[in-house]
Amino acid sequence: MPTEVQEETLTLEEVLAGLKEMHRLILWNDDVNSFDHVIYCMMKYLDYSEGQAEKIAWKVHNEGKCAVLEGSFTEMEVYRKILQQEGLTVSVE
C-alpha cells in the first residue's frame, strides 16, 4: 500500500523571509507539564543553566508564555519539534 505524502509549497519570498528574519521560539503555559520537566528540557535542549531555566518556568507560569530562543525560522522549527516531542507547548513567531 503506497504512502501518501502531502507537500507544502512555499514561494521564494517566503523562503527568503524565513532565512533573513529573526524568529522566536515561544514556550506556553499548560496544565500538563511540571516545573521540573520544563526546567529539565530548557537545560537539556537549550543549554540554559538551572537558574535560568527556573526563571523561564516561573515566567511561563505567571505570564502564560515566554520567548526562550531566537534565530532563523528553520532553527526555531527544529527546536519546536524537539520540545513538542517532550510534551511542551511551543510555537514559532
Coordinates of N, CA, C and O in Angstrom, one line a residue:
M1 N 0.8 -1.2 0.0 CA 0.0 0.0 0.0 C 0.9 1.2 0.0 O 1.7 1.4 0.9
P2 N 0.8 2.1 -1.0 CA 1.6 3.3 -1.1 C 1.3 4.3 0.0 O 0.1 4.4 0.4
T3 N 2.3 5.0 0.5 CA 2.1 6.1 1.5 C 1.9 7.4 0.8 O 2.6 7.8 -0.2
E4 N 0.9 8.1 1.2 CA 0.5 9.4 0.6 C 1.3 10.5 1.3 O 1.3 10.5 2.6
V5 N 2.0 11.3 0.6 CA 2.8 12.4 1.1 C 2.1 13.7 0.8 O 1.8 14.0 -0.4
Q6 N 2.0 14.6 1.8 CA 1.4 15.9 1.5 C 2.5 16.9 1.4 O 3.4 17.0 2.3
E7 N 2.6 17.6 0.3 CA 3.7 18.6 0.1 C 3.2 20.0 0.5 O 2.1 20.3 0.4
E8 N 4.1 20.7 1.1 CA 3.9 22.1 1.4 C 4.7 23.0 0.5 O 5.9 22.8 0.3
T9 N 4.0 23.9 -0.2 CA 4.7 24.7 -1.2 C 4.8 26.1 -0.6 O 3.9 26.7 -0.1
L10 N 6.1 26.6 -0.7 CA 6.4 28.0 -0.3 C 6.9 28.8 -1.5 O 7.5 28.2 -2.3
T11 N 6.5 30.1 -1.5 CA 7.1 30.9 -2.5 C 8.5 31.3 -2.2 O 9.0 31.1 -1.0
L12 N 9.2 31.7 -3.2 CA 10.6 32.2 -3.0 C 10.7 33.2 -1.9 O 11.6 33.2 -1.1
E13 N 9.7 34.2 -1.9 CA 9.7 35.3 -1.0 C 9.6 34.7 0.4 O 10.2 35.2 1.4
E14 N 8.7 33.7 0.6 CA 8.5 33.1 2.0 C 9.8 32.4 2.5 O 10.1 32.6 3.6
V15 N 10.4 31.8 1.6 CA 11.7 31.1 1.9 C 12.7 32.1 2.3 O 13.4 31.9 3.4
L16 N 12.9 33.1 1.5 CA 13.9 34.1 1.8 C 13.6 34.9 3.1 O 14.5 35.2 3.9
A17 N 12.3 35.2 3.3 CA 11.9 35.9 4.5 C 12.2 35.1 5.7 O 12.7 35.6 6.8
G18 N 12.0 33.8 5.6 CA 12.3 32.9 6.7 C 13.8 32.8 7.1 O 14.2 32.6 8.2
L19 N 14.6 33.0 6.0 CA 16.1 32.9 6.3 C 16.6 34.2 6.9 O 17.5 34.2 7.7
K20 N 16.0 35.4 6.5 CA 16.5 36.7 6.9 C 16.0 37.1 8.3 O 16.7 37.7 9.0
E21 N 14.7 36.9 8.5 CA 14.1 37.4 9.7 C 14.5 36.5 10.9 O 14.8 35.4 10.8
M22 N 14.5 37.2 12.1 CA 14.7 36.5 13.3 C 13.4 36.1 13.8 O 12.4 36.8 13.8
H23 N 13.3 34.8 14.2 CA 12.0 34.3 14.7 C 12.3 33.9 16.2 O 13.4 33.7 16.6
R24 N 11.2 33.8 16.9 CA 11.3 33.5 18.4 C 10.5 32.2 18.6 O 9.5 31.9 18.1
L25 N 11.1 31.4 19.5 CA 10.5 30.1 20.0 C 9.8 30.5 21.3 O 10.4 31.0 22.2
I26 N 8.5 30.3 21.3 CA 7.7 30.7 22.4 C 7.2 29.4 23.2 O 6.7 28.5 22.6
L27 N 7.5 29.4 24.5 CA 7.0 28.3 25.4 C 5.8 28.8 26.1 O 5.8 29.9 26.6
W28 N 4.7 28.0 26.0 CA 3.4 28.4 26.5 C 3.1 27.6 27.8 O 3.5 26.5 27.9
N29 N 2.4 28.2 28.7 CA 1.9 27.6 29.9 C 0.9 26.5 29.5 O 0.1 26.7 28.6
D30 N 0.9 25.4 30.3 CA -0.1 24.4 30.1 C -0.4 23.8 31.5 O 0.3 24.1 32.5
D31 N -1.4 22.9 31.6 CA -1.7 22.3 32.8 C -1.2 20.9 32.9 O -1.6 20.1 33.8
V32 N -0.2 20.6 32.0 CA 0.2 19.2 31.9 C 1.7 19.0 32.5 O 1.9 18.1 33.3
N33 N 2.6 19.9 32.1 CA 4.0 19.8 32.4 C 4.3 20.4 33.8 O 3.9 21.5 34.1
S34 N 5.2 19.7 34.5 CA 5.6 20.1 35.8 C 6.8 21.1 35.6 O 7.4 21.2 34.6
F35 N 7.0 21.9 36.7 CA 8.2 22.8 36.7 C 9.5 22.0 36.4 O 10.3 22.5 35.6
D36 N 9.6 20.9 37.1 CA 10.8 20.1 36.9 C 11.0 19.7 35.5 O 12.2 19.7 35.0
H37 N 10.0 19.3 34.8 CA 10.1 18.9 33.4 C 10.5 20.0 32.5 O 11.4 19.9 31.6
V38 N 9.9 21.2 32.7 CA 10.2 22.4 31.9 C 11.7 22.7 32.1 O 12.4 23.0 31.2
I39 N 12.1 22.8 33.4 CA 13.5 23.1 33.7 C 14.4 22.1 33.1 O 15.4 22.5 32.4
Y40 N 14.1 20.8 33.2 CA 14.9 19.8 32.6 C 15.1 20.0 31.1 O 16.2 20.0 30.5
C41 N 14.0 20.3 30.4 CA 14.0 20.5 28.9 C 14.8 21.7 28.5 O 15.6 21.7 27.5
M42 N 14.7 22.8 29.3 CA 15.4 24.0 29.0 C 16.9 23.8 29.1 O 17.7 24.3 28.3
M43 N 17.3 23.0 30.1 CA 18.7 22.8 30.4 C 19.2 21.8 29.3 O 20.3 22.0 28.8
K44 N 18.5 20.7 29.0 CA 19.0 19.7 28.1 C 19.1 20.2 26.7 O 20.1 19.9 26.0
Y45 N 18.0 20.8 26.2 CA 17.9 21.1 24.8 C 18.4 22.5 24.4 O 18.8 22.8 23.3
L46 N 18.2 23.5 25.3 CA 18.6 24.9 25.0 C 19.8 25.4 25.8 O 20.1 26.5 25.7
D47 N 20.4 24.5 26.6 CA 21.6 24.8 27.3 C 21.5 25.9 28.3 O 22.5 26.6 28.5
Y48 N 20.4 26.1 28.9 CA 20.2 27.0 30.0 C 20.8 26.5 31.3 O 20.8 25.3 31.5
S49 N 21.3 27.3 32.1 CA 21.7 26.9 33.5 C 20.4 26.6 34.3 O 19.3 27.0 33.9
E50 N 20.5 25.9 35.4 CA 19.4 25.6 36.2 C 18.6 26.9 36.7 O 17.4 26.9 36.6
G51 N 19.4 27.9 37.1 CA 18.8 29.1 37.5 C 18.0 29.8 36.4 O 16.9 30.3 36.6
Q52 N 18.6 29.9 35.2 CA 17.9 30.5 34.0 C 16.7 29.7 33.7 O 15.6 30.3 33.4
A53 N 16.8 28.4 33.7 CA 15.6 27.5 33.3 C 14.5 27.7 34.3 O 13.3 27.7 34.0
E54 N 14.8 27.9 35.6 CA 13.8 28.1 36.6 C 13.1 29.4 36.4 O 11.9 29.5 36.6
K55 N 13.9 30.5 36.1 CA 13.3 31.8 35.8 C 12.3 31.7 34.6 O 11.2 32.3 34.6
I56 N 12.7 30.9 33.6 CA 11.8 30.7 32.4 C 10.5 30.0 32.9 O 9.4 30.4 32.5
A57 N 10.6 29.0 33.7 CA 9.5 28.2 34.1 C 8.5 29.1 34.9 O 7.3 29.1 34.7
W58 N 9.1 30.0 35.8 CA 8.2 30.9 36.5 C 7.6 31.9 35.7 O 6.4 32.3 35.8
K59 N 8.3 32.5 34.7 CA 7.7 33.4 33.8 C 6.6 32.8 33.0 O 5.5 33.5 32.8
V60 N 6.8 31.6 32.5 CA 5.7 30.9 31.7 C 4.5 30.8 32.7 O 3.3 31.0 32.3
H61 N 4.7 30.3 33.9 CA 3.7 30.1 34.8 C 2.9 31.4 35.1 O 1.7 31.4 35.2
N62 N 3.6 32.5 35.3 CA 3.0 33.7 35.8 C 2.4 34.6 34.6 O 1.4 35.2 34.7
E63 N 3.1 34.5 33.4 CA 2.7 35.4 32.3 C 2.0 34.6 31.2 O 1.5 35.2 30.2
G64 N 2.0 33.3 31.2 CA 1.4 32.5 30.2 C 2.3 32.0 29.1 O 1.9 31.1 28.3
K65 N 3.4 32.7 28.9 CA 4.3 32.4 27.8 C 5.7 33.1 28.0 O 5.8 34.0 28.8
C66 N 6.7 32.6 27.3 CA 8.0 33.2 27.4 C 8.8 32.9 26.1 O 8.7 31.7 25.6
A67 N 9.4 33.9 25.5 CA 10.3 33.6 24.4 C 11.6 33.0 24.9 O 12.2 33.5 25.8
V68 N 11.9 31.8 24.4 CA 13.1 31.1 25.0 C 14.3 31.0 24.1 O 15.4 30.6 24.5
L69 N 14.1 31.4 22.8 CA 15.2 31.3 21.8 C 14.9 32.1 20.6 O 13.7 32.3 20.3
E70 N 15.9 32.7 20.0 CA 15.8 33.5 18.8 C 16.7 33.0 17.7 O 17.8 32.5 18.1
G71 N 16.3 33.0 16.5 CA 17.1 32.5 15.4 C 16.3 32.5 14.1 O 15.2 33.0 14.0
S72 N 16.9 31.7 13.1 CA 16.2 31.6 11.9 C 15.0 30.7 12.0 O 14.9 30.0 13.0
F73 N 14.1 30.8 11.1 CA 12.8 30.0 11.1 C 13.2 28.6 11.2 O 12.6 27.8 12.0
T74 N 14.1 28.2 10.3 CA 14.5 26.7 10.3 C 15.0 26.2 11.6 O 14.6 25.2 12.1
E75 N 15.9 27.0 12.2 CA 16.4 26.6 13.5 C 15.3 26.5 14.6 O 15.3 25.6 15.4
M76 N 14.4 27.5 14.6 CA 13.3 27.5 15.6 C 12.4 26.3 15.4 O 11.9 25.7 16.3
E77 N 12.2 25.9 14.1 CA 11.3 24.8 13.8 C 11.9 23.5 14.4 O 11.2 22.6 14.9
V78 N 13.3 23.4 14.2 CA 13.9 22.2 14.8 C 13.7 22.1 16.3 O 13.3 21.0 16.8
Y79 N 14.0 23.2 17.0 CA 13.8 23.2 18.4 C 12.3 23.0 18.8 O 12.0 22.4 19.8
R80 N 11.4 23.6 18.0 CA 10.0 23.4 18.3 C 9.6 22.0 18.3 O 8.9 21.5 19.2
K81 N 10.0 21.3 17.3 CA 9.7 19.8 17.1 C 10.3 19.0 18.3 O 9.6 18.1 18.8
I82 N 11.5 19.3 18.7 CA 12.2 18.6 19.8 C 11.4 18.8 21.0 O 11.1 17.8 21.8
L83 N 11.0 20.1 21.4 CA 10.4 20.4 22.6 C 8.9 19.8 22.6 O 8.4 19.4 23.6
Q84 N 8.3 19.8 21.4 CA 6.9 19.2 21.3 C 7.0 17.7 21.6 O 6.1 17.2 22.2
Q85 N 8.0 17.1 21.1 CA 8.2 15.6 21.4 C 8.3 15.4 22.9 O 8.0 14.3 23.4
E86 N 8.8 16.4 23.6 CA 8.9 16.2 25.1 C 7.6 16.6 25.8 O 7.6 16.6 27.0
G87 N 6.6 17.0 25.0 CA 5.3 17.3 25.6 C 5.1 18.8 25.9 O 4.0 19.1 26.4
L88 N 6.1 19.6 25.6 CA 5.9 21.0 25.8 C 5.0 21.7 24.8 O 5.0 21.2 23.6
T89 N 4.4 22.8 25.1 CA 3.6 23.6 24.2 C 4.4 24.7 23.7 O 4.7 25.6 24.5
V90 N 4.8 24.7 22.4 CA 5.7 25.7 21.9 C 5.2 26.1 20.5 O 4.6 25.3 19.8
S91 N 5.6 27.3 20.1 CA 5.3 27.8 18.8 C 6.4 28.7 18.3 O 7.3 29.1 19.1
V92 N 6.4 29.1 17.0 CA 7.4 30.0 16.4 C 6.7 31.2 16.0 O 5.7 31.2 15.3
E93 N 7.2 32.4 16.4 CA 6.7 33.7 15.9 C 7.7 34.4 15.1 O 8.9 34.3 15.4

